[in-house]
Amino acid sequence: MASELRALAVVSAAGAAAMAYARFATSRLAPGIPRLAALLPVLALLPFLPFAFSSIHLRTISAFFLVWLCAFKLLLLAAGHGPLHPALSLVRFVACAALPVKVLDEKKKPSSRCFGREFVLSYAAKAAVFSALISLRCYRAEMPAYAVVAFDGAHVMLARLVASSAARGGGRLFLASAAAVARGVLGAELEPQFDRPYLASSLADFWGRRWNLMVPAVLRPSVYRPVRARLGAAAGVVAAFLVSGIMHEVMFYYITLEPGTGEVTAFFALHGACVVAERWWACRHGPWRQPRAVATALTLAFVTGTGSWLFFAPVTRSGLDKAFVAECEVVVAFLEQAGWKAAAAVRLVSL
């Protein structure tokens, strides 16, 4: 853990310095080729930073933030679009570029939702089910094929939901006293990552409005809209899913440290074609009328089934799913030990 914390400090410092350079360079250049040329050193540096981590979690998260989101934001900046602008303050620019952070619209009041009972119950339920899945992991080899498909899908989805809830809710609880200060200084807050994807009633609803919302936020202006303007909406959807598939292959390389197999790209190409088919059907025949519960069940079954077939295969085949669970257990043990030490220190101070 100590080596990972040192690597985190180095990567954070290098990323902040690179973003500061990007702001300085683009503030003196017009959008277009000159800006892109000035940003090439930063774009060349970003893919190497995640390799500072040996932890699968930290390597993957840093790759997602820097190699995907940050790189796309910088490419949009080179074209004069996107959330970044040289006129932003240095702190705001660095935060918005290197993290999943959005600058608040000054005309809109920031959300004032508190950390309440609804969040606690939701997070506790997700964490309890996720913990049960980890406990059942040792029986995976004995499960029938159809059960493995459902098990892997539920495991990964709940892992992402628990992590998202912890980051968005637990972070607010821990930093409640500093939330107002941070909002005032940065004028920014974390992008929501998920919006109850287990309630999605269609693939377009799942991918466009509920799952991993930071990705559509960068793919719309960088891929979908330019392609739609030239070739139409259907081509824009397919192009966005293909780019997402390619970038997921890159993310999987940071997870497995092995060349991509094309399965993840095939997964997103399939889903892109299905989203186009959904829209075509709706335009020709009107929306497909069925109970919301049925639509949700069919959507989640399709996502889970195709995900186990194509999306999860590179990870489970290499055995990294077990390494993922082992890292979770190490982190839980580290936090538990730190909690006991903190409690002991508090008791000593109170004596």
PDB file of N, CA and C in Angstrom, residues 184-261:
ATOM      1  N   GLY A 184     -17.013  26.488  -3.692  1.00  0.00           N
ATOM      2  CA  GLY A 184     -16.752  27.904  -3.905  1.00  0.00           C
ATOM      3  C   GLY A 184     -15.430  28.162  -4.594  1.00  0.00           C
ATOM      4  N   VAL A 185     -14.391  27.363  -4.251  1.00  0.00           N
ATOM      5  CA  VAL A 185     -13.071  27.572  -4.842  1.00  0.00           C
ATOM      6  C   VAL A 185     -13.012  27.066  -6.278  1.00  0.00           C
ATOM      7  N   LEU A 186     -13.520  25.830  -6.503  1.00  0.00           N
ATOM      8  CA  LEU A 186     -13.416  25.222  -7.822  1.00  0.00           C
ATOM      9  C   LEU A 186     -14.588  25.572  -8.734  1.00  0.00           C
ATOM     10  N   GLY A 187     -15.757  25.805  -8.140  1.00  0.00           N
ATOM     11  CA  GLY A 187     -16.945  25.970  -8.971  1.00  0.00           C
ATOM     12  C   GLY A 187     -17.237  24.698  -9.745  1.00  0.00           C
ATOM     13  N   ALA A 188     -16.859  23.559  -9.187  1.00  0.00           N
ATOM     14  CA  ALA A 188     -16.998  22.293  -9.897  1.00  0.00           C
ATOM     15  C   ALA A 188     -17.390  21.201  -8.921  1.00  0.00           C
ATOM     16  N   GLU A 189     -17.994  20.142  -9.432  1.00  0.00           N
ATOM     17  CA  GLU A 189     -18.315  18.985  -8.604  1.00  0.00           C
ATOM     18  C   GLU A 189     -18.257  17.733  -9.455  1.00  0.00           C
ATOM     19  N   LEU A 190     -18.200  16.575  -8.792  1.00  0.00           N
ATOM     20  CA  LEU A 190     -18.046  15.322  -9.505  1.00  0.00           C
ATOM     21  C   LEU A 190     -19.207  15.039 -10.434  1.00  0.00           C
ATOM     22  N   GLU A 191     -18.854  14.581 -11.642  1.00  0.00           N
ATOM     23  CA  GLU A 191     -19.894  14.120 -12.562  1.00  0.00           C
ATOM     24  C   GLU A 191     -20.561  12.886 -11.977  1.00  0.00           C
ATOM     25  N   PRO A 192     -21.894  12.781 -12.073  1.00  0.00           N
ATOM     26  CA  PRO A 192     -22.533  11.527 -11.668  1.00  0.00           C
ATOM     27  C   PRO A 192     -22.115  10.417 -12.622  1.00  0.00           C
ATOM     28  N   GLN A 193     -21.759   9.279 -12.074  1.00  0.00           N
ATOM     29  CA  GLN A 193     -21.288   8.185 -12.924  1.00  0.00           C
ATOM     30  C   GLN A 193     -22.424   7.276 -13.372  1.00  0.00           C
ATOM     31  N   PHE A 194     -23.428   7.105 -12.532  1.00  0.00           N
ATOM     32  CA  PHE A 194     -24.524   6.198 -12.843  1.00  0.00           C
ATOM     33  C   PHE A 194     -25.842   6.816 -12.386  1.00  0.00           C
ATOM     34  N   ASP A 195     -26.907   6.434 -13.057  1.00  0.00           N
ATOM     35  CA  ASP A 195     -28.241   6.851 -12.637  1.00  0.00           C
ATOM     36  C   ASP A 195     -29.153   5.618 -12.650  1.00  0.00           C
ATOM     37  N   ARG A 196     -29.011   4.784 -11.630  1.00  0.00           N
ATOM     38  CA  ARG A 196     -29.836   3.583 -11.435  1.00  0.00           C
ATOM     39  C   ARG A 196     -29.985   2.761 -12.725  1.00  0.00           C
ATOM     40  N   PRO A 197     -28.858   2.237 -13.242  1.00  0.00           N
ATOM     41  CA  PRO A 197     -28.931   1.475 -14.503  1.00  0.00           C
ATOM     42  C   PRO A 197     -29.810   0.244 -14.424  1.00  0.00           C
ATOM     43  N   TYR A 198     -30.062  -0.249 -13.220  1.00  0.00           N
ATOM     44  CA  TYR A 198     -30.932  -1.415 -13.072  1.00  0.00           C
ATOM     45  C   TYR A 198     -32.394  -1.090 -13.376  1.00  0.00           C
ATOM     46  N   LEU A 199     -32.710   0.194 -13.668  1.00  0.00           N
ATOM     47  CA  LEU A 199     -34.070   0.579 -14.058  1.00  0.00           C
ATOM     48  C   LEU A 199     -34.175   0.886 -15.555  1.00  0.00           C
ATOM     49  N   ALA A 200     -33.114   0.647 -16.316  1.00  0.00           N
ATOM     50  CA  ALA A 200     -33.122   0.968 -17.749  1.00  0.00           C
ATOM     51  C   ALA A 200     -34.197   0.171 -18.475  1.00  0.00           C
ATOM     52  N   SER A 201     -34.949   0.849 -19.335  1.00  0.00           N
ATOM     53  CA  SER A 201     -36.041   0.197 -20.059  1.00  0.00           C
ATOM     54  C   SER A 201     -35.688  -0.086 -21.518  1.00  0.00           C
ATOM     55  N   SER A 202     -34.492   0.309 -21.956  1.00  0.00           N
ATOM     56  CA  SER A 202     -34.028   0.036 -23.310  1.00  0.00           C
ATOM     57  C   SER A 202     -32.514   0.169 -23.331  1.00  0.00           C
ATOM     58  N   LEU A 203     -31.897  -0.286 -24.411  1.00  0.00           N
ATOM     59  CA  LEU A 203     -30.445  -0.144 -24.524  1.00  0.00           C
ATOM     60  C   LEU A 203     -30.041   1.316 -24.640  1.00  0.00           C
ATOM     61  N   ALA A 204     -30.835   2.112 -25.380  1.00  0.00           N
ATOM     62  CA  ALA A 204     -30.530   3.534 -25.487  1.00  0.00           C
ATOM     63  C   ALA A 204     -30.621   4.209 -24.124  1.00  0.00           C
ATOM     64  N   ASP A 205     -31.599   3.821 -23.334  1.00  0.00           N
ATOM     65  CA  ASP A 205     -31.737   4.359 -21.979  1.00  0.00           C
ATOM     66  C   ASP A 205     -30.557   3.932 -21.112  1.00  0.00           C
ATOM     67  N   PHE A 206     -30.143   2.668 -21.227  1.00  0.00           N
ATOM     68  CA  PHE A 206     -29.045   2.142 -20.411  1.00  0.00           C
ATOM     69  C   PHE A 206     -27.742   2.862 -20.724  1.00  0.00           C
ATOM     70  N   TRP A 207     -27.366   2.908 -22.012  1.00  0.00           N
ATOM     71  CA  TRP A 207     -26.067   3.462 -22.385  1.00  0.00           C
ATOM     72  C   TRP A 207     -26.050   4.983 -22.431  1.00  0.00           C
ATOM     73  N   GLY A 208     -27.136   5.592 -22.793  1.00  0.00           N
ATOM     74  CA  GLY A 208     -27.136   7.043 -22.989  1.00  0.00           C
ATOM     75  C   GLY A 208     -27.483   7.858 -21.765  1.00  0.00           C
ATOM     76  N   ARG A 209     -28.261   7.274 -20.844  1.00  0.00           N
ATOM     77  CA  ARG A 209     -28.757   8.084 -19.726  1.00  0.00           C
ATOM     78  C   ARG A 209     -28.503   7.488 -18.344  1.00  0.00           C
ATOM     79  N   ARG A 210     -27.965   6.272 -18.271  1.00  0.00           N
ATOM     80  CA  ARG A 210     -27.862   5.647 -16.945  1.00  0.00           C
ATOM     81  C   ARG A 210     -26.483   5.065 -16.627  1.00  0.00           C
ATOM     82  N   TRP A 211     -25.786   4.473 -17.578  1.00  0.00           N
ATOM     83  CA  TRP A 211     -24.547   3.759 -17.272  1.00  0.00           C
ATOM     84  C   TRP A 211     -23.319   4.594 -17.629  1.00  0.00           C
ATOM     85  N   ASN A 212     -22.405   4.751 -16.671  1.00  0.00           N
ATOM     86  CA  ASN A 212     -21.105   5.380 -16.904  1.00  0.00           C
ATOM     87  C   ASN A 212     -21.256   6.677 -17.705  1.00  0.00           C
ATOM     88  N   LEU A 213     -21.957   7.645 -17.141  1.00  0.00           N
ATOM     89  CA  LEU A 213     -22.382   8.830 -17.862  1.00  0.00           C
ATOM     90  C   LEU A 213     -21.232   9.729 -18.291  1.00  0.00           C
ATOM     91  N   MET A 214     -20.049   9.568 -17.706  1.00  0.00           N
ATOM     92  CA  MET A 214     -18.915  10.381 -18.124  1.00  0.00           C
ATOM     93  C   MET A 214     -18.488  10.051 -19.549  1.00  0.00           C
ATOM     94  N   VAL A 215     -18.653   8.807 -19.969  1.00  0.00           N
ATOM     95  CA  VAL A 215     -18.242   8.412 -21.311  1.00  0.00           C
ATOM     96  C   VAL A 215     -19.136   9.045 -22.382  1.00  0.00           C
ATOM     97  N   PRO A 216     -20.473   8.942 -22.301  1.00  0.00           N
ATOM     98  CA  PRO A 216     -21.293   9.654 -23.287  1.00  0.00           C
ATOM     99  C   PRO A 216     -21.036  11.156 -23.302  1.00  0.00           C
ATOM    100  N   ALA A 217     -20.669  11.728 -22.146  1.00  0.00           N
ATOM    101  CA  ALA A 217     -20.430  13.168 -22.082  1.00  0.00           C
ATOM    102  C   ALA A 217     -19.259  13.606 -22.953  1.00  0.00           C
ATOM    103  N   VAL A 218     -18.255  12.730 -23.151  1.00  0.00           N
ATOM    104  CA  VAL A 218     -17.135  13.083 -24.021  1.00  0.00           C
ATOM    105  C   VAL A 218     -17.313  12.535 -25.436  1.00  0.00           C
ATOM    106  N   LEU A 219     -18.054  11.429 -25.592  1.00  0.00           N
ATOM    107  CA  LEU A 219     -18.240  10.859 -26.921  1.00  0.00           C
ATOM    108  C   LEU A 219     -19.239  11.654 -27.759  1.00  0.00           C
ATOM    109  N   ARG A 220     -20.215  12.275 -27.120  1.00  0.00           N
ATOM    110  CA  ARG A 220     -21.191  13.045 -27.898  1.00  0.00           C
ATOM    111  C   ARG A 220     -20.529  14.172 -28.691  1.00  0.00           C
ATOM    112  N   PRO A 221     -19.765  15.082 -28.036  1.00  0.00           N
ATOM    113  CA  PRO A 221     -19.168  16.173 -28.814  1.00  0.00           C
ATOM    114  C   PRO A 221     -17.986  15.748 -29.673  1.00  0.00           C
ATOM    115  N   SER A 222     -17.275  14.678 -29.285  1.00  0.00           N
ATOM    116  CA  SER A 222     -16.057  14.310 -30.012  1.00  0.00           C
ATOM    117  C   SER A 222     -16.302  13.342 -31.168  1.00  0.00           C
ATOM    118  N   VAL A 223     -17.352  12.513 -31.079  1.00  0.00           N
ATOM    119  CA  VAL A 223     -17.591  11.493 -32.098  1.00  0.00           C
ATOM    120  C   VAL A 223     -19.005  11.597 -32.674  1.00  0.00           C
ATOM    121  N   TYR A 224     -20.012  11.513 -31.823  1.00  0.00           N
ATOM    122  CA  TYR A 224     -21.384  11.393 -32.301  1.00  0.00           C
ATOM    123  C   TYR A 224     -21.816  12.600 -33.138  1.00  0.00           C
ATOM    124  N   ARG A 225     -21.649  13.799 -32.600  1.00  0.00           N
ATOM    125  CA  ARG A 225     -22.140  14.983 -33.316  1.00  0.00           C
ATOM    126  C   ARG A 225     -21.413  15.237 -34.629  1.00  0.00           C
ATOM    127  N   PRO A 226     -20.072  15.152 -34.693  1.00  0.00           N
ATOM    128  CA  PRO A 226     -19.412  15.343 -35.995  1.00  0.00           C
ATOM    129  C   PRO A 226     -19.838  14.317 -37.037  1.00  0.00           C
ATOM    130  N   VAL A 227     -19.957  13.050 -36.645  1.00  0.00           N
ATOM    131  CA  VAL A 227     -20.355  12.017 -37.605  1.00  0.00           C
ATOM    132  C   VAL A 227     -21.818  12.200 -37.999  1.00  0.00           C
ATOM    133  N   ARG A 228     -22.669  12.529 -37.042  1.00  0.00           N
ATOM    134  CA  ARG A 228     -24.092  12.748 -37.353  1.00  0.00           C
ATOM    135  C   ARG A 228     -24.264  13.878 -38.342  1.00  0.00           C
ATOM    136  N   ALA A 229     -23.473  14.943 -38.206  1.00  0.00           N
ATOM    137  CA  ALA A 229     -23.599  16.093 -39.100  1.00  0.00           C
ATOM    138  C   ALA A 229     -23.273  15.725 -40.548  1.00  0.00           C
ATOM    139  N   ARG A 230     -22.434  14.706 -40.745  1.00  0.00           N
ATOM    140  CA  ARG A 230     -22.018  14.339 -42.094  1.00  0.00           C
ATOM    141  C   ARG A 230     -22.752  13.116 -42.635  1.00  0.00           C
ATOM    142  N   LEU A 231     -23.033  12.148 -41.763  1.00  0.00           N
ATOM    143  CA  LEU A 231     -23.562  10.868 -42.245  1.00  0.00           C
ATOM    144  C   LEU A 231     -24.897  10.476 -41.652  1.00  0.00           C
ATOM    145  N   GLY A 232     -25.414  11.250 -40.713  1.00  0.00           N
ATOM    146  CA  GLY A 232     -26.696  10.931 -40.120  1.00  0.00           C
ATOM    147  C   GLY A 232     -26.577  10.365 -38.720  1.00  0.00           C
ATOM    148  N   ALA A 233     -27.736  10.314 -38.029  1.00  0.00           N
ATOM    149  CA  ALA A 233     -27.750   9.911 -36.624  1.00  0.00           C
ATOM    150  C   ALA A 233     -27.333   8.457 -36.436  1.00  0.00           C
ATOM    151  N   ALA A 234     -27.789   7.568 -37.324  1.00  0.00           N
ATOM    152  CA  ALA A 234     -27.454   6.142 -37.167  1.00  0.00           C
ATOM    153  C   ALA A 234     -25.945   5.930 -37.248  1.00  0.00           C
ATOM    154  N   ALA A 235     -25.302   6.581 -38.217  1.00  0.00           N
ATOM    155  CA  ALA A 235     -23.847   6.456 -38.332  1.00  0.00           C
ATOM    156  C   ALA A 235     -23.151   7.041 -37.110  1.00  0.00           C
ATOM    157  N   GLY A 236     -23.708   8.129 -36.573  1.00  0.00           N
ATOM    158  CA  GLY A 236     -23.124   8.723 -35.373  1.00  0.00           C
ATOM    159  C   GLY A 236     -23.177   7.783 -34.188  1.00  0.00           C
ATOM    160  N   VAL A 237     -24.312   7.078 -34.023  1.00  0.00           N
ATOM    161  CA  VAL A 237     -24.446   6.114 -32.922  1.00  0.00           C
ATOM    162  C   VAL A 237     -23.444   4.980 -33.083  1.00  0.00           C
ATOM    163  N   VAL A 238     -23.370   4.401 -34.283  1.00  0.00           N
ATOM    164  CA  VAL A 238     -22.453   3.286 -34.518  1.00  0.00           C
ATOM    165  C   VAL A 238     -21.007   3.727 -34.298  1.00  0.00           C
ATOM    166  N   ALA A 239     -20.657   4.920 -34.792  1.00  0.00           N
ATOM    167  CA  ALA A 239     -19.286   5.409 -34.615  1.00  0.00           C
ATOM    168  C   ALA A 239     -18.955   5.595 -33.141  1.00  0.00           C
ATOM    169  N   ALA A 240     -19.893   6.153 -32.368  1.00  0.00           N
ATOM    170  CA  ALA A 240     -19.645   6.369 -30.936  1.00  0.00           C
ATOM    171  C   ALA A 240     -19.438   5.040 -30.214  1.00  0.00           C
ATOM    172  N   PHE A 241     -20.242   4.032 -30.548  1.00  0.00           N
ATOM    173  CA  PHE A 241     -20.078   2.722 -29.910  1.00  0.00           C
ATOM    174  C   PHE A 241     -18.770   2.057 -30.331  1.00  0.00           C
ATOM    175  N   LEU A 242     -18.376   2.226 -31.595  1.00  0.00           N
ATOM    176  CA  LEU A 242     -17.116   1.635 -32.038  1.00  0.00           C
ATOM    177  C   LEU A 242     -15.924   2.278 -31.324  1.00  0.00           C
ATOM    178  N   VAL A 243     -15.942   3.604 -31.206  1.00  0.00           N
ATOM    179  CA  VAL A 243     -14.864   4.284 -30.487  1.00  0.00           C
ATOM    180  C   VAL A 243     -14.857   3.853 -29.028  1.00  0.00           C
ATOM    181  N   SER A 244     -16.047   3.725 -28.425  1.00  0.00           N
ATOM    182  CA  SER A 244     -16.130   3.236 -27.052  1.00  0.00           C
ATOM    183  C   SER A 244     -15.541   1.831 -26.938  1.00  0.00           C
ATOM    184  N   GLY A 245     -15.824   0.985 -27.908  1.00  0.00           N
ATOM    185  CA  GLY A 245     -15.275  -0.364 -27.888  1.00  0.00           C
ATOM    186  C   GLY A 245     -13.761  -0.365 -27.978  1.00  0.00           C
ATOM    187  N   ILE A 246     -13.217   0.466 -28.863  1.00  0.00           N
ATOM    188  CA  ILE A 246     -11.758   0.541 -29.003  1.00  0.00           C
ATOM    189  C   ILE A 246     -11.122   1.053 -27.718  1.00  0.00           C
ATOM    190  N   MET A 247     -11.728   2.078 -27.116  1.00  0.00           N
ATOM    191  CA  MET A 247     -11.167   2.614 -25.872  1.00  0.00           C
ATOM    192  C   MET A 247     -11.308   1.612 -24.726  1.00  0.00           C
ATOM    193  N   HIS A 248     -12.371   0.821 -24.730  1.00  0.00           N
ATOM    194  CA  HIS A 248     -12.478  -0.239 -23.722  1.00  0.00           C
ATOM    195  C   HIS A 248     -11.393  -1.301 -23.927  1.00  0.00           C
ATOM    196  N   GLU A 249     -11.055  -1.579 -25.188  1.00  0.00           N
ATOM    197  CA  GLU A 249      -9.934  -2.494 -25.436  1.00  0.00           C
ATOM    198  C   GLU A 249      -8.655  -1.939 -24.820  1.00  0.00           C
ATOM    199  N   VAL A 250      -8.456  -0.621 -24.956  1.00  0.00           N
ATOM    200  CA  VAL A 250      -7.281   0.016 -24.356  1.00  0.00           C
ATOM    201  C   VAL A 250      -7.333  -0.115 -22.835  1.00  0.00           C
ATOM    202  N   MET A 251      -8.526   0.119 -22.250  1.00  0.00           N
ATOM    203  CA  MET A 251      -8.655  -0.018 -20.800  1.00  0.00           C
ATOM    204  C   MET A 251      -8.378  -1.453 -20.352  1.00  0.00           C
ATOM    205  N   PHE A 252      -8.839  -2.414 -21.139  1.00  0.00           N
ATOM    206  CA  PHE A 252      -8.598  -3.808 -20.788  1.00  0.00           C
ATOM    207  C   PHE A 252      -7.115  -4.154 -20.890  1.00  0.00           C
ATOM    208  N   TYR A 253      -6.393  -3.464 -21.764  1.00  0.00           N
ATOM    209  CA  TYR A 253      -4.951  -3.687 -21.813  1.00  0.00           C
ATOM    210  C   TYR A 253      -4.303  -3.264 -20.495  1.00  0.00           C
ATOM    211  N   TYR A 254      -4.763  -2.159 -19.926  1.00  0.00           N
ATOM    212  CA  TYR A 254      -4.220  -1.721 -18.638  1.00  0.00           C
ATOM    213  C   TYR A 254      -4.610  -2.699 -17.515  1.00  0.00           C
ATOM    214  N   ILE A 255      -5.725  -3.399 -17.682  1.00  0.00           N
ATOM    215  CA  ILE A 255      -6.136  -4.386 -16.680  1.00  0.00           C
ATOM    216  C   ILE A 255      -5.323  -5.670 -16.810  1.00  0.00           C
ATOM    217  N   THR A 256      -5.265  -6.211 -18.024  1.00  0.00           N
ATOM    218  CA  THR A 256      -4.650  -7.526 -18.237  1.00  0.00           C
ATOM    219  C   THR A 256      -3.181  -7.449 -18.625  1.00  0.00           C
ATOM    220  N   LEU A 257      -2.732  -6.274 -19.124  1.00  0.00           N
ATOM    221  CA  LEU A 257      -1.372  -6.098 -19.651  1.00  0.00           C
ATOM    222  C   LEU A 257      -1.104  -7.075 -20.799  1.00  0.00           C
ATOM    223  N   GLU A 258      -2.159  -7.400 -21.544  1.00  0.00           N
ATOM    224  CA  GLU A 258      -2.060  -8.257 -22.714  1.00  0.00           C
ATOM    225  C   GLU A 258      -2.780  -7.598 -23.880  1.00  0.00           C
ATOM    226  N   PRO A 259      -2.363  -7.880 -25.121  1.00  0.00           N
ATOM    227  CA  PRO A 259      -3.030  -7.274 -26.287  1.00  0.00           C
ATOM    228  C   PRO A 259      -4.513  -7.615 -26.313  1.00  0.00           C
ATOM    229  N   GLY A 260      -5.314  -6.703 -26.853  1.00  0.00           N
ATOM    230  CA  GLY A 260      -6.748  -6.917 -26.937  1.00  0.00           C
ATOM    231  C   GLY A 260      -7.104  -8.053 -27.881  1.00  0.00           C
ATOM    232  N   THR A 261      -8.263  -8.641 -27.620  1.00  0.00           N
ATOM    233  CA  THR A 261      -8.731  -9.759 -28.444  1.00  0.00           C
ATOM    234  C   THR A 261      -9.807  -9.352 -29.437  1.00  0.00           C
TER     235      THR A 261
END
